[in-house]
PDB file of C-alpha atoms in Angstrom:
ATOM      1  CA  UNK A  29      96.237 136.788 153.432  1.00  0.00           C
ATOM      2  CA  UNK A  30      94.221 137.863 150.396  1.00  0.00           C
ATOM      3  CA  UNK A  31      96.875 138.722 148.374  1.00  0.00           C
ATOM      4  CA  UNK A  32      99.009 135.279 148.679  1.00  0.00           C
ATOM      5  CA  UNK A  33      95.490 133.353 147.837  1.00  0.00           C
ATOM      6  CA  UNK A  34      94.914 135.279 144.747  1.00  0.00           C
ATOM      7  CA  UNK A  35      98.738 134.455 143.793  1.00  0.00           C
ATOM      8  CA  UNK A  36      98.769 131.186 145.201  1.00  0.00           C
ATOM      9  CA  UNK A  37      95.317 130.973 142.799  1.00  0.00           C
ATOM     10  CA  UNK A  38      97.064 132.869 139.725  1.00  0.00           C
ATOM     11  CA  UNK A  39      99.845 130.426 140.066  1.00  0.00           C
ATOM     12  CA  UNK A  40      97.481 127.596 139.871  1.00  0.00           C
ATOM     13  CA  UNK A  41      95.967 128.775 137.164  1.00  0.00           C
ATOM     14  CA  UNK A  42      99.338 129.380 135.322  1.00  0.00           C
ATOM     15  CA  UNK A  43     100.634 125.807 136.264  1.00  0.00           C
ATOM     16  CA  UNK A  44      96.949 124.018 134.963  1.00  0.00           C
ATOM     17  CA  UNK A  45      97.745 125.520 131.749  1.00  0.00           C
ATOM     18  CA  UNK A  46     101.184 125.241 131.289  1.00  0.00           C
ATOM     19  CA  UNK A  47     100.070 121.294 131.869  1.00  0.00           C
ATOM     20  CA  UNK A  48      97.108 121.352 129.517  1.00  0.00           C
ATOM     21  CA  UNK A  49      99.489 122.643 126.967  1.00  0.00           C
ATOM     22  CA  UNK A  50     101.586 120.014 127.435  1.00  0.00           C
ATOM     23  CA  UNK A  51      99.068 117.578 127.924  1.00  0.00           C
ATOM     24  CA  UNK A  52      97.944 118.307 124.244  1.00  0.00           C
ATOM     25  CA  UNK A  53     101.192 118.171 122.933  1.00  0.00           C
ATOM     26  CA  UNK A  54     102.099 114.896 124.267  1.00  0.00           C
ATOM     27  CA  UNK A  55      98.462 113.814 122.620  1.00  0.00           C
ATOM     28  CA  UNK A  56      99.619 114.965 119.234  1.00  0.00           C
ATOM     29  CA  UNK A  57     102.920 113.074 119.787  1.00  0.00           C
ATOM     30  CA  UNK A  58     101.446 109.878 120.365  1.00  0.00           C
ATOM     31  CA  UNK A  59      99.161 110.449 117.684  1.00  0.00           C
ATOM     32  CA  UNK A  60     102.055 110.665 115.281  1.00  0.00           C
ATOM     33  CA  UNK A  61     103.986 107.844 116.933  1.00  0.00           C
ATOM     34  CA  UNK A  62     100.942 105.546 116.073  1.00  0.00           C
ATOM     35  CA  UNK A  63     100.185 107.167 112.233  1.00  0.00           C
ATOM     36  CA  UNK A  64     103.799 106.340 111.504  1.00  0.00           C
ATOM     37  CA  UNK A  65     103.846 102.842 113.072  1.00  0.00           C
ATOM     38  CA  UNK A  66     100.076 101.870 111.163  1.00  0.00           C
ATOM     39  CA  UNK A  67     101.762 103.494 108.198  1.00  0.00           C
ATOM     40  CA  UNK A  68     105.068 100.874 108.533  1.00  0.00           C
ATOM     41  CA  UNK A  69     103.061  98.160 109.308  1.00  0.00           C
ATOM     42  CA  UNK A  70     100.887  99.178 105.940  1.00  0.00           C
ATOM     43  CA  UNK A  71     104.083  98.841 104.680  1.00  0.00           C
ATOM     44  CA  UNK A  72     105.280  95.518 106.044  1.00  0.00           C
ATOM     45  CA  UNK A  73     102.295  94.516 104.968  1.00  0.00           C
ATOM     46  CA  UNK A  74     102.370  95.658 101.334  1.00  0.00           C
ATOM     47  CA  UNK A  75     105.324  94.440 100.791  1.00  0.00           C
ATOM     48  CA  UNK A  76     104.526  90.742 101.625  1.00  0.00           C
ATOM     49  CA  UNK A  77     101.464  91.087  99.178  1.00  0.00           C
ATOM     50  CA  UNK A  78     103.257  91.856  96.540  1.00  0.00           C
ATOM     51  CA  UNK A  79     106.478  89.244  97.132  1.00  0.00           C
ATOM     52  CA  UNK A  80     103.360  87.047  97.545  1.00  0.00           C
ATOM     53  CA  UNK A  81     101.989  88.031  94.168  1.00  0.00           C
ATOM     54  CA  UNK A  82     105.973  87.384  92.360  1.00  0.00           C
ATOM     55  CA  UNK A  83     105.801  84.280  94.070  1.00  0.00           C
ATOM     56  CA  UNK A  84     102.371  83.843  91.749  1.00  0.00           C
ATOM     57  CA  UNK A  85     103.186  85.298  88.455  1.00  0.00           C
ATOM     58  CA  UNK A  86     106.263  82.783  88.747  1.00  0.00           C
ATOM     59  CA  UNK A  87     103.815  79.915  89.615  1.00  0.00           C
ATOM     60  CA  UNK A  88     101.019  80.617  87.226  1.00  0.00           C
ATOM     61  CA  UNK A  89     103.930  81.335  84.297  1.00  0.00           C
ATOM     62  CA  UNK A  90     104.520  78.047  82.852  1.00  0.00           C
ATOM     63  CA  UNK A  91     101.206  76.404  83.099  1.00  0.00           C
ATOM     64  CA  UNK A  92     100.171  78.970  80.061  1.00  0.00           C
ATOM     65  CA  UNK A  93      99.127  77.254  76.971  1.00  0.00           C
ATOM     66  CA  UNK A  94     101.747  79.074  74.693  1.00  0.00           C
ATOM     67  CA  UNK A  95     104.447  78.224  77.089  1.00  0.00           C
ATOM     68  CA  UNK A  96     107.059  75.583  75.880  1.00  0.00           C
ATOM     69  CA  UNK A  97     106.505  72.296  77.735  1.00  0.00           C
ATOM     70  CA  UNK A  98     110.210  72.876  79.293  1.00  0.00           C
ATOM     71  CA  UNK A  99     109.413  75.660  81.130  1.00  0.00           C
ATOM     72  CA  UNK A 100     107.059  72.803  83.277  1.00  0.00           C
ATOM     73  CA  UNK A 101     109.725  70.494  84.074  1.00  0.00           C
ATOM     74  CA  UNK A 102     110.299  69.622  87.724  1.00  0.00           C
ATOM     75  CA  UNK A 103     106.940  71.762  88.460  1.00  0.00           C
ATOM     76  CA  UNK A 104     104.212  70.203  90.037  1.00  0.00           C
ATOM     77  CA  UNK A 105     100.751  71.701  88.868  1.00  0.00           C
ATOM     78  CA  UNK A 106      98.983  71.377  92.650  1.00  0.00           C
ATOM     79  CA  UNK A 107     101.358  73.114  94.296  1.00  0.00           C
ATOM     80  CA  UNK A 108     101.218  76.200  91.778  1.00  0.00           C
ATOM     81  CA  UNK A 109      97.824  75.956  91.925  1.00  0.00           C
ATOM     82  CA  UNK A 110      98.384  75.857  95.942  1.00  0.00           C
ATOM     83  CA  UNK A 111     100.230  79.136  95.307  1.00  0.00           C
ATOM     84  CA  UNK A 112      97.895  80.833  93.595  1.00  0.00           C
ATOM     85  CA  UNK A 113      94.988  79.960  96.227  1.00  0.00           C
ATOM     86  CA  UNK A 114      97.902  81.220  98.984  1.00  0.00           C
ATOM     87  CA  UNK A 115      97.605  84.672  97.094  1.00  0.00           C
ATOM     88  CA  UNK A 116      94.091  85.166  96.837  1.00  0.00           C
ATOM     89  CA  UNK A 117      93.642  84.516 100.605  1.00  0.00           C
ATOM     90  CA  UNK A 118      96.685  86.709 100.962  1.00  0.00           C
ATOM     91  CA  UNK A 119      94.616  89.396  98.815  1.00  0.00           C
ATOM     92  CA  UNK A 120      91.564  89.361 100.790  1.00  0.00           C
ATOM     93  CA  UNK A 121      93.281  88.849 104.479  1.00  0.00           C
ATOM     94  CA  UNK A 122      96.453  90.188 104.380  1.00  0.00           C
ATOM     95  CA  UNK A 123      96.270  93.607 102.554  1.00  0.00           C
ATOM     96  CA  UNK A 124      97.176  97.021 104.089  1.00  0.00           C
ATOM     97  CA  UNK A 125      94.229  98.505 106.360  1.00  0.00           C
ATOM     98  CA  UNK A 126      94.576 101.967 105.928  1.00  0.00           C
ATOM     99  CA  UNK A 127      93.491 102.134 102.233  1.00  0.00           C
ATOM    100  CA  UNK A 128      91.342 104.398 100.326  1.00  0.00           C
ATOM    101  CA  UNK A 129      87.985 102.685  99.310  1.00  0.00           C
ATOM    102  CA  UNK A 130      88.875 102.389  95.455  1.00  0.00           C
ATOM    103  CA  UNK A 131      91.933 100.808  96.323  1.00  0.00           C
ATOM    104  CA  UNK A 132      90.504  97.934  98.760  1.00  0.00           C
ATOM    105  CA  UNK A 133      88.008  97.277  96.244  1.00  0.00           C
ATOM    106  CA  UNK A 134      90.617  96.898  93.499  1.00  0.00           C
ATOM    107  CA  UNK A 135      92.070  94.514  96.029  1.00  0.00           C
ATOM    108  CA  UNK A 136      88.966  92.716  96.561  1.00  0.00           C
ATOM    109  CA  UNK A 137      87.978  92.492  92.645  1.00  0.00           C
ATOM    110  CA  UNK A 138      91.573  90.886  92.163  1.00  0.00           C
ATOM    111  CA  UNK A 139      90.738  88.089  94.834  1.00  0.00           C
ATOM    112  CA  UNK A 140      87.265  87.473  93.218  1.00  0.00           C
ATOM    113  CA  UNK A 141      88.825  87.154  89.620  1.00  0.00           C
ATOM    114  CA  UNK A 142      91.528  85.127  90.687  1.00  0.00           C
ATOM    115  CA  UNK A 143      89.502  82.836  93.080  1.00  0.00           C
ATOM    116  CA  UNK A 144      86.959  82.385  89.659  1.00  0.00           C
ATOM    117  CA  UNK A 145      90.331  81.751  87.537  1.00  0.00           C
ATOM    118  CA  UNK A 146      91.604  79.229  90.109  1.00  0.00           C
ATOM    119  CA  UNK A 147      87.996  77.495  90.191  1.00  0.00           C
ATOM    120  CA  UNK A 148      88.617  77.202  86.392  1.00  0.00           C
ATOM    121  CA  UNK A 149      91.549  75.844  86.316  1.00  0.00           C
ATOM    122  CA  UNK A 150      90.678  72.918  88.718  1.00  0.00           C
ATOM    123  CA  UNK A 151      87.794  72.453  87.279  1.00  0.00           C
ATOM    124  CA  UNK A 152      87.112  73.232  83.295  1.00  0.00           C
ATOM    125  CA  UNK A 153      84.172  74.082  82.034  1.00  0.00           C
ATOM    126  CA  UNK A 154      86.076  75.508  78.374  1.00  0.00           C
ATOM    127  CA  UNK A 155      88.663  75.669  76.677  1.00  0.00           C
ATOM    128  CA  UNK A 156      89.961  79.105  77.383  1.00  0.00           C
ATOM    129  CA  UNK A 157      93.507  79.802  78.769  1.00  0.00           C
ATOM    130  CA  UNK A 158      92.023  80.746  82.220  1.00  0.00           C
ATOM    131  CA  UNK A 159      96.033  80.052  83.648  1.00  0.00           C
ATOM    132  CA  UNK A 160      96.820  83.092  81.234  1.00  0.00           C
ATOM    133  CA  UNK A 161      93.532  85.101  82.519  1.00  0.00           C
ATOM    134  CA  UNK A 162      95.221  84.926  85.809  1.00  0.00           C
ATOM    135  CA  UNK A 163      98.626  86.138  85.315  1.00  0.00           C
ATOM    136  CA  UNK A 164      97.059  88.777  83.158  1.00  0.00           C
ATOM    137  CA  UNK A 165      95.370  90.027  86.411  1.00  0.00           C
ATOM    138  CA  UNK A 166      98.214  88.933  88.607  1.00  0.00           C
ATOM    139  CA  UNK A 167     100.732  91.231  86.317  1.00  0.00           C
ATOM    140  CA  UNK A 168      97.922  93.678  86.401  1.00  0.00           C
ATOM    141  CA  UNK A 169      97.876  94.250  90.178  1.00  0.00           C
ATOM    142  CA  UNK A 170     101.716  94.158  90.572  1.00  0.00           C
ATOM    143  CA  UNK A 171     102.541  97.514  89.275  1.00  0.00           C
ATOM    144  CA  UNK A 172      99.077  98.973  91.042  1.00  0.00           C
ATOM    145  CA  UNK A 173     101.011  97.550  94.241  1.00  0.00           C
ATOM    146  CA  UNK A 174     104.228  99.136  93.799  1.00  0.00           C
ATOM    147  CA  UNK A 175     102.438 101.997  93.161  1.00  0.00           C
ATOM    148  CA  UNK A 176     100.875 102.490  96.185  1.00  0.00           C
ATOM    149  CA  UNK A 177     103.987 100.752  98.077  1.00  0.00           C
ATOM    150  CA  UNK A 178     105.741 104.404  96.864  1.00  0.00           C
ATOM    151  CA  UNK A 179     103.341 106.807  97.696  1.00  0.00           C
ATOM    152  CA  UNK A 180     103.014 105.711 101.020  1.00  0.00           C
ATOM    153  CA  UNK A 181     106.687 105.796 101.602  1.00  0.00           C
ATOM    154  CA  UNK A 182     106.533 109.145  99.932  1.00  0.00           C
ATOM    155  CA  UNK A 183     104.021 110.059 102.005  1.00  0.00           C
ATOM    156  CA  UNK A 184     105.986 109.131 105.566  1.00  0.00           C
ATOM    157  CA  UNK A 185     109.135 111.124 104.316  1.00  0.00           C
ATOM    158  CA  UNK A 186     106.998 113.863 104.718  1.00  0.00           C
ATOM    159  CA  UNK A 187     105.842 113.354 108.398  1.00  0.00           C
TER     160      UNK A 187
END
């Protein structure tokens, strides 16, 4: 009776970690399921930001000083200036999560300079070009964007 205890107990023991094993494994499966759908959402999300910030540079465009007055026609100025207030809340809500510091405060510097720009605009205190201070900063984050938009799809071919 001994004996079939201890194998009944060996067995046991066996069969616990066979489960653990696969236990874990399953753990580390999940965990990859949910890096790779945080990193496509990341993604989505990137990708709307910047579409967001075209939609801006192409709003913000013809309202320069050294732009010919026919590049204005058939534009209303409020709702460019609507567009450009749609991208810095887009900035500042809508930006990937997972994010190295530098990068979300890049982000958040953007907002901050464009929210100043768009309090400029509506209301002038000088006579700078602040429409041309924001599509400055506009074309600067663009490229910064894309940037990052390929190195994290790099980065997921590799998972």
């Amino acid at each position: 009776m001994d004996i079939i205890s201890l194998a009944l107990t060996i067995f046991g023991l066996v069969i616990s970690g066979a489960a653990y094993w696969k236990a874990d494994d399953a753990k580390k499966a999940v965990q990859k399921v949910l890096k790779k759908r945080n990193a496509d959402e990341d993604l989505k999300r990137l990708r709307n930001l910047i579409i967001t910030m075209e939609a801006a540079k192409e709003a913000v465009t013809p309202w320069i000083a050294s732009m010919p007055h026919d590049r204005r026609t058939g534009r209303d100025q409020q709702d460019d200036l609507a567009k450009l207030g749609e991208t810095i809340d887009c900035l500042r809500t809508k930006a990937p999560l997972d994010l190295e510091d530098a990068v979300q405060r890049r982000i958040k510097k953007s907002a901050a300079v464009l929210d100043n720009e768009l309090n400029l605009i509506a209301n002038p205190i000088d006579s700078q070009d602040h429409w041309k201070t924001a599509l400055s900063e506009i074309q600067l984050m663009i490229p910064r964007l894309e940037q990052l938009e390929r190195s994290i799809r790099d980065a997921q071919i590799s998972i």
